[in-house]
Amino acid sequence: IHFKTLAETVQQLGHEEKSIDILKVDCKLCEWDTYEDWFTAGTGHIHQILVELHGSPENYVNKFFDTMREQGYVIFHKEANTQHFG
């Protein structure tokens, strides 16, 4: 199965340089490998990012939240959801 990157999707839809009001991400672990690409996808500003994080790989978690803050986002809610992960 081939999944498109955000940049590929933006280009295919002709949305280059258009702002995104809300980007919702729920991709069962792919968030850890793709989050840095969200900021280089060729869109305008992404106003809000709603992301469901799965697991908490040590080598990604702190960098993920640091990147969000560095990009100007405010973390307003985070809650562990370990009940149905696996």
PDB file of C-alpha atoms in Angstrom:
ATOM      1  CA  ILE A   1       0.000   0.000   0.000  1.00  0.00           C
ATOM      2  CA  HIS A   2       1.337   3.430  -0.924  1.00  0.00           C
ATOM      3  CA  PHE A   3       0.256   6.344   1.190  1.00  0.00           C
ATOM      4  CA  LYS A   4       0.636   9.862  -0.114  1.00  0.00           C
ATOM      5  CA  THR A   5       2.630  12.397   1.803  1.00  0.00           C
ATOM      6  CA  LEU A   6       0.973  15.639   2.815  1.00  0.00           C
ATOM      7  CA  ALA A   7       3.082  17.395   0.157  1.00  0.00           C
ATOM      8  CA  GLU A   8       1.855  14.987  -2.550  1.00  0.00           C
ATOM      9  CA  THR A   9      -1.749  15.476  -1.465  1.00  0.00           C
ATOM     10  CA  VAL A  10      -1.410  19.259  -1.384  1.00  0.00           C
ATOM     11  CA  GLN A  11       0.105  19.274  -4.866  1.00  0.00           C
ATOM     12  CA  GLN A  12      -2.458  16.869  -6.332  1.00  0.00           C
ATOM     13  CA  LEU A  13      -5.323  18.990  -4.991  1.00  0.00           C
ATOM     14  CA  GLY A  14      -3.739  22.240  -6.155  1.00  0.00           C
ATOM     15  CA  HIS A  15      -3.594  23.643  -2.635  1.00  0.00           C
ATOM     16  CA  GLU A  16      -0.025  24.938  -2.695  1.00  0.00           C
ATOM     17  CA  GLU A  17       0.453  27.975  -0.458  1.00  0.00           C
ATOM     18  CA  LYS A  18      -3.138  27.806   0.810  1.00  0.00           C
ATOM     19  CA  SER A  19      -3.659  27.953   4.546  1.00  0.00           C
ATOM     20  CA  ILE A  20      -5.040  24.944   6.365  1.00  0.00           C
ATOM     21  CA  ASP A  21      -7.460  25.738   9.176  1.00  0.00           C
ATOM     22  CA  ILE A  22      -7.268  22.330  10.866  1.00  0.00           C
ATOM     23  CA  LEU A  23      -4.989  19.397  10.068  1.00  0.00           C
ATOM     24  CA  LYS A  24      -6.280  16.203  11.712  1.00  0.00           C
ATOM     25  CA  VAL A  25      -3.791  13.345  11.935  1.00  0.00           C
ATOM     26  CA  ASP A  26      -4.652   9.852  13.191  1.00  0.00           C
ATOM     27  CA  CYS A  27      -2.449   7.343  11.439  1.00  0.00           C
ATOM     28  CA  LYS A  28      -1.483   4.708  14.010  1.00  0.00           C
ATOM     29  CA  LEU A  29       2.257   5.362  14.513  1.00  0.00           C
ATOM     30  CA  CYS A  30       3.019   7.133  11.216  1.00  0.00           C
ATOM     31  CA  GLU A  31       2.823  10.467  13.059  1.00  0.00           C
ATOM     32  CA  TRP A  32       6.296   9.871  14.482  1.00  0.00           C
ATOM     33  CA  ASP A  33       7.851   9.490  11.029  1.00  0.00           C
ATOM     34  CA  THR A  34       5.865  12.221   9.273  1.00  0.00           C
ATOM     35  CA  TYR A  35       5.390  15.149  11.655  1.00  0.00           C
ATOM     36  CA  GLU A  36       8.425  17.100  10.442  1.00  0.00           C
ATOM     37  CA  ASP A  37       7.031  16.944   6.892  1.00  0.00           C
ATOM     38  CA  TRP A  38       3.830  18.703   7.974  1.00  0.00           C
ATOM     39  CA  PHE A  39       5.782  21.982   8.027  1.00  0.00           C
ATOM     40  CA  THR A  40       7.418  21.584   4.615  1.00  0.00           C
ATOM     41  CA  ALA A  41       4.432  20.352   2.611  1.00  0.00           C
ATOM     42  CA  GLY A  42       4.132  23.513   0.517  1.00  0.00           C
ATOM     43  CA  THR A  43       1.021  24.805   2.225  1.00  0.00           C
ATOM     44  CA  GLY A  44       0.549  28.148   3.838  1.00  0.00           C
ATOM     45  CA  HIS A  45       0.159  28.293   7.582  1.00  0.00           C
ATOM     46  CA  ILE A  46      -1.507  25.384   9.390  1.00  0.00           C
ATOM     47  CA  HIS A  47      -3.618  27.092  12.048  1.00  0.00           C
ATOM     48  CA  GLN A  48      -4.364  24.065  14.234  1.00  0.00           C
ATOM     49  CA  ILE A  49      -3.015  20.537  14.314  1.00  0.00           C
ATOM     50  CA  LEU A  50      -5.123  17.869  15.955  1.00  0.00           C
ATOM     51  CA  VAL A  51      -3.056  14.733  16.310  1.00  0.00           C
ATOM     52  CA  GLU A  52      -3.685  11.452  18.044  1.00  0.00           C
ATOM     53  CA  LEU A  53      -0.337  10.058  19.127  1.00  0.00           C
ATOM     54  CA  HIS A  54       0.074   6.304  19.378  1.00  0.00           C
ATOM     55  CA  GLY A  55       2.648   4.791  21.663  1.00  0.00           C
ATOM     56  CA  SER A  56       5.447   6.963  22.905  1.00  0.00           C
ATOM     57  CA  PRO A  57       8.769   5.982  21.354  1.00  0.00           C
ATOM     58  CA  GLU A  58      11.446   7.559  23.545  1.00  0.00           C
ATOM     59  CA  ASN A  59      13.534   8.786  20.623  1.00  0.00           C
ATOM     60  CA  TYR A  60      10.583  10.796  19.211  1.00  0.00           C
ATOM     61  CA  VAL A  61       8.384  12.127  22.009  1.00  0.00           C
ATOM     62  CA  ASN A  62      10.449  15.043  23.311  1.00  0.00           C
ATOM     63  CA  LYS A  63      11.552  16.067  19.817  1.00  0.00           C
ATOM     64  CA  PHE A  64       7.915  15.969  18.648  1.00  0.00           C
ATOM     65  CA  PHE A  65       6.728  18.363  21.367  1.00  0.00           C
ATOM     66  CA  ASP A  66       9.832  20.555  20.988  1.00  0.00           C
ATOM     67  CA  THR A  67       9.145  20.821  17.234  1.00  0.00           C
ATOM     68  CA  MET A  68       5.520  21.777  17.848  1.00  0.00           C
ATOM     69  CA  ARG A  69       6.616  24.582  20.198  1.00  0.00           C
ATOM     70  CA  GLU A  70       9.389  25.716  17.832  1.00  0.00           C
ATOM     71  CA  GLN A  71       6.812  25.977  15.035  1.00  0.00           C
ATOM     72  CA  GLY A  72       4.709  28.262  17.230  1.00  0.00           C
ATOM     73  CA  TYR A  73       2.051  25.810  18.395  1.00  0.00           C
ATOM     74  CA  VAL A  74       0.694  25.613  21.920  1.00  0.00           C
ATOM     75  CA  ILE A  75       0.016  22.184  23.381  1.00  0.00           C
ATOM     76  CA  PHE A  76      -3.351  22.582  25.062  1.00  0.00           C
ATOM     77  CA  HIS A  77      -4.239  18.998  25.834  1.00  0.00           C
ATOM     78  CA  LYS A  78      -2.394  15.748  26.055  1.00  0.00           C
ATOM     79  CA  GLU A  79      -3.585  12.595  27.671  1.00  0.00           C
ATOM     80  CA  ALA A  80      -2.152   9.098  27.601  1.00  0.00           C
ATOM     81  CA  ASN A  81      -4.287   6.630  25.692  1.00  0.00           C
ATOM     82  CA  THR A  82      -2.660   3.292  26.364  1.00  0.00           C
ATOM     83  CA  GLN A  83      -5.793   1.217  26.825  1.00  0.00           C
ATOM     84  CA  HIS A  84      -6.317   0.250  23.182  1.00  0.00           C
ATOM     85  CA  PHE A  85      -2.807   0.581  21.822  1.00  0.00           C
ATOM     86  CA  GLY A  86      -1.061  -2.448  20.488  1.00  0.00           C
TER      87      GLY A  86
END
